[in-house]
Amino acid sequence: MQAYCVKCRKMVGIQGGKEVVVDTKRGKKKFMMGACPICGTKVSRVLGNA
Ligand SMILES: [Zn+2]
């Protein structure tokens, strides 16, 4: 699973990723949250509606 890292400005593999459900204005959405393996910045990717 890959996500965009804003610091590295490229797609990176999500390290230590886990699924979380977040309440957004448009309803609950599932995200894969983890860290960038290069710089350690938090990265996330939308998986879909929860
Ligand atoms: Zn990074």
PDB file of N, CA, C and O and ligand atoms in Angstrom:
ATOM      1  N   MET A   1       0.859  -1.212   0.000  1.00  0.00           N
ATOM      2  CA  MET A   1       0.000   0.000   0.000  1.00  0.00           C
ATOM      3  C   MET A   1       0.882   1.244   0.000  1.00  0.00           C
ATOM      4  O   MET A   1       1.815   1.351   0.778  1.00  0.00           O
ATOM      5  N   GLN A   2       0.622   2.158  -0.890  1.00  0.00           N
ATOM      6  CA  GLN A   2       1.426   3.368  -0.981  1.00  0.00           C
ATOM      7  C   GLN A   2       0.602   4.600  -0.669  1.00  0.00           C
ATOM      8  O   GLN A   2      -0.615   4.607  -0.787  1.00  0.00           O
ATOM      9  N   ALA A   3       1.301   5.642  -0.223  1.00  0.00           N
ATOM     10  CA  ALA A   3       0.654   6.918   0.055  1.00  0.00           C
ATOM     11  C   ALA A   3       1.600   8.030  -0.349  1.00  0.00           C
ATOM     12  O   ALA A   3       2.806   7.821  -0.469  1.00  0.00           O
ATOM     13  N   TYR A   4       1.038   9.219  -0.542  1.00  0.00           N
ATOM     14  CA  TYR A   4       1.864  10.351  -0.951  1.00  0.00           C
ATOM     15  C   TYR A   4       2.469  11.024   0.275  1.00  0.00           C
ATOM     16  O   TYR A   4       1.757  11.392   1.212  1.00  0.00           O
ATOM     17  N   CYS A   5       3.798  11.172   0.270  1.00  0.00           N
ATOM     18  CA  CYS A   5       4.475  11.877   1.352  1.00  0.00           C
ATOM     19  C   CYS A   5       4.699  13.318   0.915  1.00  0.00           C
ATOM     20  O   CYS A   5       5.309  13.569  -0.117  1.00  0.00           O
ATOM     21  N   VAL A   6       4.213  14.274   1.735  1.00  0.00           N
ATOM     22  CA  VAL A   6       4.316  15.683   1.364  1.00  0.00           C
ATOM     23  C   VAL A   6       5.746  16.192   1.520  1.00  0.00           C
ATOM     24  O   VAL A   6       6.139  17.171   0.900  1.00  0.00           O
ATOM     25  N   LYS A   7       6.527  15.550   2.367  1.00  0.00           N
ATOM     26  CA  LYS A   7       7.917  15.978   2.557  1.00  0.00           C
ATOM     27  C   LYS A   7       8.822  15.454   1.443  1.00  0.00           C
ATOM     28  O   LYS A   7       9.642  16.181   0.902  1.00  0.00           O
ATOM     29  N   CYS A   8       8.666  14.165   1.123  1.00  0.00           N
ATOM     30  CA  CYS A   8       9.474  13.578   0.052  1.00  0.00           C
ATOM     31  C   CYS A   8       8.905  13.923  -1.320  1.00  0.00           C
ATOM     32  O   CYS A   8       9.578  13.785  -2.327  1.00  0.00           O
ATOM     33  N   ARG A   9       7.660  14.372  -1.334  1.00  0.00           N
ATOM     34  CA  ARG A   9       6.976  14.731  -2.583  1.00  0.00           C
ATOM     35  C   ARG A   9       6.944  13.577  -3.561  1.00  0.00           C
ATOM     36  O   ARG A   9       7.224  13.735  -4.759  1.00  0.00           O
ATOM     37  N   LYS A  10       6.656  12.401  -3.037  1.00  0.00           N
ATOM     38  CA  LYS A  10       6.486  11.251  -3.916  1.00  0.00           C
ATOM     39  C   LYS A  10       5.713  10.164  -3.191  1.00  0.00           C
ATOM     40  O   LYS A  10       5.511  10.244  -1.984  1.00  0.00           O
ATOM     41  N   MET A  11       5.319   9.145  -3.945  1.00  0.00           N
ATOM     42  CA  MET A  11       4.616   8.025  -3.359  1.00  0.00           C
ATOM     43  C   MET A  11       5.616   7.150  -2.611  1.00  0.00           C
ATOM     44  O   MET A  11       6.693   6.841  -3.131  1.00  0.00           O
ATOM     45  N   VAL A  12       5.249   6.776  -1.405  1.00  0.00           N
ATOM     46  CA  VAL A  12       6.121   5.911  -0.607  1.00  0.00           C
ATOM     47  C   VAL A  12       5.284   4.765  -0.041  1.00  0.00           C
ATOM     48  O   VAL A  12       4.069   4.858   0.056  1.00  0.00           O
ATOM     49  N   GLY A  13       5.939   3.681   0.336  1.00  0.00           N
ATOM     50  CA  GLY A  13       5.240   2.584   0.974  1.00  0.00           C
ATOM     51  C   GLY A  13       4.869   2.983   2.394  1.00  0.00           C
ATOM     52  O   GLY A  13       5.674   3.577   3.104  1.00  0.00           O
ATOM     53  N   ILE A  14       3.649   2.685   2.825  1.00  0.00           N
ATOM     54  CA  ILE A  14       3.230   3.036   4.182  1.00  0.00           C
ATOM     55  C   ILE A  14       3.870   2.089   5.179  1.00  0.00           C
ATOM     56  O   ILE A  14       3.751   0.868   5.057  1.00  0.00           O
ATOM     57  N   GLN A  15       4.564   2.650   6.166  1.00  0.00           N
ATOM     58  CA  GLN A  15       5.212   1.841   7.181  1.00  0.00           C
ATOM     59  C   GLN A  15       4.347   1.812   8.445  1.00  0.00           C
ATOM     60  O   GLN A  15       3.883   2.847   8.917  1.00  0.00           O
ATOM     61  N   GLY A  16       4.145   0.622   8.976  1.00  0.00           N
ATOM     62  CA  GLY A  16       3.341   0.488  10.199  1.00  0.00           C
ATOM     63  C   GLY A  16       1.917   0.940  10.015  1.00  0.00           C
ATOM     64  O   GLY A  16       1.318   1.502  10.920  1.00  0.00           O
ATOM     65  N   GLY A  17       1.379   0.725   8.826  1.00  0.00           N
ATOM     66  CA  GLY A  17       0.039   1.208   8.535  1.00  0.00           C
ATOM     67  C   GLY A  17      -1.047   0.467   9.291  1.00  0.00           C
ATOM     68  O   GLY A  17      -0.942  -0.728   9.529  1.00  0.00           O
ATOM     69  N   LYS A  18      -2.068   1.213   9.705  1.00  0.00           N
ATOM     70  CA  LYS A  18      -3.234   0.579  10.306  1.00  0.00           C
ATOM     71  C   LYS A  18      -4.490   1.313   9.870  1.00  0.00           C
ATOM     72  O   LYS A  18      -4.462   2.511   9.595  1.00  0.00           O
ATOM     73  N   GLU A  19      -5.601   0.565   9.834  1.00  0.00           N
ATOM     74  CA  GLU A  19      -6.859   1.146   9.405  1.00  0.00           C
ATOM     75  C   GLU A  19      -7.500   1.939  10.529  1.00  0.00           C
ATOM     76  O   GLU A  19      -7.564   1.483  11.660  1.00  0.00           O
ATOM     77  N   VAL A  20      -7.947   3.144  10.204  1.00  0.00           N
ATOM     78  CA  VAL A  20      -8.693   3.943  11.176  1.00  0.00           C
ATOM     79  C   VAL A  20      -9.933   4.496  10.484  1.00  0.00           C
ATOM     80  O   VAL A  20      -9.939   4.715   9.289  1.00  0.00           O
ATOM     81  N   VAL A  21     -10.979   4.712  11.281  1.00  0.00           N
ATOM     82  CA  VAL A  21     -12.203   5.313  10.752  1.00  0.00           C
ATOM     83  C   VAL A  21     -12.271   6.755  11.247  1.00  0.00           C
ATOM     84  O   VAL A  21     -12.155   7.012  12.437  1.00  0.00           O
ATOM     85  N   VAL A  22     -12.416   7.675  10.307  1.00  0.00           N
ATOM     86  CA  VAL A  22     -12.440   9.095  10.648  1.00  0.00           C
ATOM     87  C   VAL A  22     -13.773   9.693  10.240  1.00  0.00           C
ATOM     88  O   VAL A  22     -14.271   9.440   9.142  1.00  0.00           O
ATOM     89  N   ASP A  23     -14.354  10.492  11.159  1.00  0.00           N
ATOM     90  CA  ASP A  23     -15.586  11.208  10.850  1.00  0.00           C
ATOM     91  C   ASP A  23     -15.257  12.455  10.045  1.00  0.00           C
ATOM     92  O   ASP A  23     -14.585  13.352  10.540  1.00  0.00           O
ATOM     93  N   THR A  24     -15.705  12.519   8.832  1.00  0.00           N
ATOM     94  CA  THR A  24     -15.501  13.721   8.029  1.00  0.00           C
ATOM     95  C   THR A  24     -16.861  14.376   7.790  1.00  0.00           C
ATOM     96  O   THR A  24     -17.898  13.814   8.141  1.00  0.00           O
ATOM     97  N   LYS A  25     -16.833  15.544   7.196  1.00  0.00           N
ATOM     98  CA  LYS A  25     -18.091  16.247   6.915  1.00  0.00           C
ATOM     99  C   LYS A  25     -18.971  15.453   5.968  1.00  0.00           C
ATOM    100  O   LYS A  25     -20.182  15.635   5.915  1.00  0.00           O
ATOM    101  N   ARG A  26     -18.349  14.610   5.184  1.00  0.00           N
ATOM    102  CA  ARG A  26     -19.106  13.817   4.211  1.00  0.00           C
ATOM    103  C   ARG A  26     -19.381  12.399   4.699  1.00  0.00           C
ATOM    104  O   ARG A  26     -19.646  11.507   3.909  1.00  0.00           O
ATOM    105  N   GLY A  27     -19.249  12.201   6.001  1.00  0.00           N
ATOM    106  CA  GLY A  27     -19.518  10.885   6.551  1.00  0.00           C
ATOM    107  C   GLY A  27     -18.251  10.185   6.981  1.00  0.00           C
ATOM    108  O   GLY A  27     -17.149  10.723   6.870  1.00  0.00           O
ATOM    109  N   LYS A  28     -18.428   8.981   7.490  1.00  0.00           N
ATOM    110  CA  LYS A  28     -17.275   8.236   7.984  1.00  0.00           C
ATOM    111  C   LYS A  28     -16.473   7.656   6.832  1.00  0.00           C
ATOM    112  O   LYS A  28     -17.034   7.083   5.906  1.00  0.00           O
ATOM    113  N   LYS A  29     -15.172   7.814   6.946  1.00  0.00           N
ATOM    114  CA  LYS A  29     -14.312   7.238   5.908  1.00  0.00           C
ATOM    115  C   LYS A  29     -13.198   6.426   6.557  1.00  0.00           C
ATOM    116  O   LYS A  29     -12.740   6.724   7.643  1.00  0.00           O
ATOM    117  N   LYS A  30     -12.808   5.391   5.841  1.00  0.00           N
ATOM    118  CA  LYS A  30     -11.729   4.535   6.309  1.00  0.00           C
ATOM    119  C   LYS A  30     -10.405   5.021   5.730  1.00  0.00           C
ATOM    120  O   LYS A  30     -10.300   5.283   4.528  1.00  0.00           O
ATOM    121  N   PHE A  31      -9.423   5.149   6.592  1.00  0.00           N
ATOM    122  CA  PHE A  31      -8.092   5.571   6.151  1.00  0.00           C
ATOM    123  C   PHE A  31      -7.059   4.530   6.562  1.00  0.00           C
ATOM    124  O   PHE A  31      -7.220   3.857   7.583  1.00  0.00           O
ATOM    125  N   MET A  32      -6.027   4.427   5.763  1.00  0.00           N
ATOM    126  CA  MET A  32      -4.849   3.672   6.163  1.00  0.00           C
ATOM    127  C   MET A  32      -3.833   4.704   6.637  1.00  0.00           C
ATOM    128  O   MET A  32      -3.392   5.557   5.866  1.00  0.00           O
ATOM    129  N   MET A  33      -3.508   4.660   7.936  1.00  0.00           N
ATOM    130  CA  MET A  33      -2.575   5.626   8.499  1.00  0.00           C
ATOM    131  C   MET A  33      -1.251   4.944   8.822  1.00  0.00           C
ATOM    132  O   MET A  33      -1.223   3.830   9.324  1.00  0.00           O
ATOM    133  N   GLY A  34      -0.174   5.643   8.535  1.00  0.00           N
ATOM    134  CA  GLY A  34       1.135   5.086   8.833  1.00  0.00           C
ATOM    135  C   GLY A  34       2.192   6.162   8.723  1.00  0.00           C
ATOM    136  O   GLY A  34       1.898   7.345   8.790  1.00  0.00           O
ATOM    137  N   ALA A  35       3.426   5.736   8.553  1.00  0.00           N
ATOM    138  CA  ALA A  35       4.528   6.679   8.471  1.00  0.00           C
ATOM    139  C   ALA A  35       5.319   6.454   7.192  1.00  0.00           C
ATOM    140  O   ALA A  35       5.375   5.351   6.662  1.00  0.00           O
ATOM    141  N   CYS A  36       5.956   7.527   6.739  1.00  0.00           N
ATOM    142  CA  CYS A  36       6.843   7.430   5.581  1.00  0.00           C
ATOM    143  C   CYS A  36       8.123   6.715   6.021  1.00  0.00           C
ATOM    144  O   CYS A  36       8.718   7.081   7.028  1.00  0.00           O
ATOM    145  N   PRO A  37       8.557   5.693   5.268  1.00  0.00           N
ATOM    146  CA  PRO A  37       9.763   4.946   5.652  1.00  0.00           C
ATOM    147  C   PRO A  37      11.047   5.752   5.449  1.00  0.00           C
ATOM    148  O   PRO A  37      12.092   5.389   5.980  1.00  0.00           O
ATOM    149  N   ILE A  38      10.963   6.859   4.732  1.00  0.00           N
ATOM    150  CA  ILE A  38      12.162   7.659   4.449  1.00  0.00           C
ATOM    151  C   ILE A  38      12.352   8.761   5.486  1.00  0.00           C
ATOM    152  O   ILE A  38      13.419   8.908   6.066  1.00  0.00           O
ATOM    153  N   CYS A  39      11.296   9.546   5.754  1.00  0.00           N
ATOM    154  CA  CYS A  39      11.443  10.705   6.639  1.00  0.00           C
ATOM    155  C   CYS A  39      10.622  10.581   7.917  1.00  0.00           C
ATOM    156  O   CYS A  39      10.775  11.380   8.830  1.00  0.00           O
ATOM    157  N   GLY A  40       9.740   9.598   8.016  1.00  0.00           N
ATOM    158  CA  GLY A  40       8.969   9.400   9.243  1.00  0.00           C
ATOM    159  C   GLY A  40       7.727  10.251   9.359  1.00  0.00           C
ATOM    160  O   GLY A  40       7.020  10.182  10.353  1.00  0.00           O
ATOM    161  N   THR A  41       7.464  11.064   8.353  1.00  0.00           N
ATOM    162  CA  THR A  41       6.250  11.880   8.369  1.00  0.00           C
ATOM    163  C   THR A  41       5.008  10.998   8.281  1.00  0.00           C
ATOM    164  O   THR A  41       5.026   9.971   7.610  1.00  0.00           O
ATOM    165  N   LYS A  42       3.950  11.418   8.976  1.00  0.00           N
ATOM    166  CA  LYS A  42       2.708  10.663   8.909  1.00  0.00           C
ATOM    167  C   LYS A  42       2.118  10.762   7.505  1.00  0.00           C
ATOM    168  O   LYS A  42       2.044  11.844   6.930  1.00  0.00           O
ATOM    169  N   VAL A  43       1.714   9.627   7.001  1.00  0.00           N
ATOM    170  CA  VAL A  43       1.046   9.603   5.705  1.00  0.00           C
ATOM    171  C   VAL A  43      -0.246   8.824   5.857  1.00  0.00           C
ATOM    172  O   VAL A  43      -0.390   7.971   6.733  1.00  0.00           O
ATOM    173  N   SER A  44      -1.213   9.139   5.016  1.00  0.00           N
ATOM    174  CA  SER A  44      -2.473   8.418   5.081  1.00  0.00           C
ATOM    175  C   SER A  44      -3.056   8.298   3.687  1.00  0.00           C
ATOM    176  O   SER A  44      -2.728   9.064   2.777  1.00  0.00           O
ATOM    177  N   ARG A  45      -3.922   7.312   3.548  1.00  0.00           N
ATOM    178  CA  ARG A  45      -4.553   7.079   2.261  1.00  0.00           C
ATOM    179  C   ARG A  45      -5.999   6.683   2.494  1.00  0.00           C
ATOM    180  O   ARG A  45      -6.289   5.883   3.384  1.00  0.00           O
ATOM    181  N   VAL A  46      -6.904   7.241   1.699  1.00  0.00           N
ATOM    182  CA  VAL A  46      -8.314   6.911   1.848  1.00  0.00           C
ATOM    183  C   VAL A  46      -8.580   5.529   1.282  1.00  0.00           C
ATOM    184  O   VAL A  46      -8.142   5.203   0.182  1.00  0.00           O
ATOM    185  N   LEU A  47      -9.270   4.705   2.066  1.00  0.00           N
ATOM    186  CA  LEU A  47      -9.608   3.361   1.595  1.00  0.00           C
ATOM    187  C   LEU A  47     -11.035   3.311   1.058  1.00  0.00           C
ATOM    188  O   LEU A  47     -11.353   2.520   0.206  1.00  0.00           O
ATOM    189  N   GLY A  48     -11.893   4.179   1.611  1.00  0.00           N
ATOM    190  CA  GLY A  48     -13.278   4.175   1.159  1.00  0.00           C
ATOM    191  C   GLY A  48     -14.216   4.527   2.292  1.00  0.00           C
ATOM    192  O   GLY A  48     -13.787   4.907   3.386  1.00  0.00           O
ATOM    193  N   ASN A  49     -15.503   4.393   2.029  1.00  0.00           N
ATOM    194  CA  ASN A  49     -16.500   4.703   3.048  1.00  0.00           C
ATOM    195  C   ASN A  49     -16.528   3.618   4.105  1.00  0.00           C
ATOM    196  O   ASN A  49     -16.348   2.443   3.803  1.00  0.00           O
ATOM    197  N   ALA A  50     -16.740   4.035   5.355  1.00  0.00           N
ATOM    198  CA  ALA A  50     -16.776   3.064   6.454  1.00  0.00           C
ATOM    199  C   ALA A  50     -18.217   2.760   6.825  1.00  0.00           C
ATOM    200  O   ALA A  50     -19.100   3.556   6.560  1.00  0.00           O
TER     201      ALA A  50
HETATM  202 ZN    ZN B   1       8.725  11.109   3.434  1.00  0.00          ZN
END
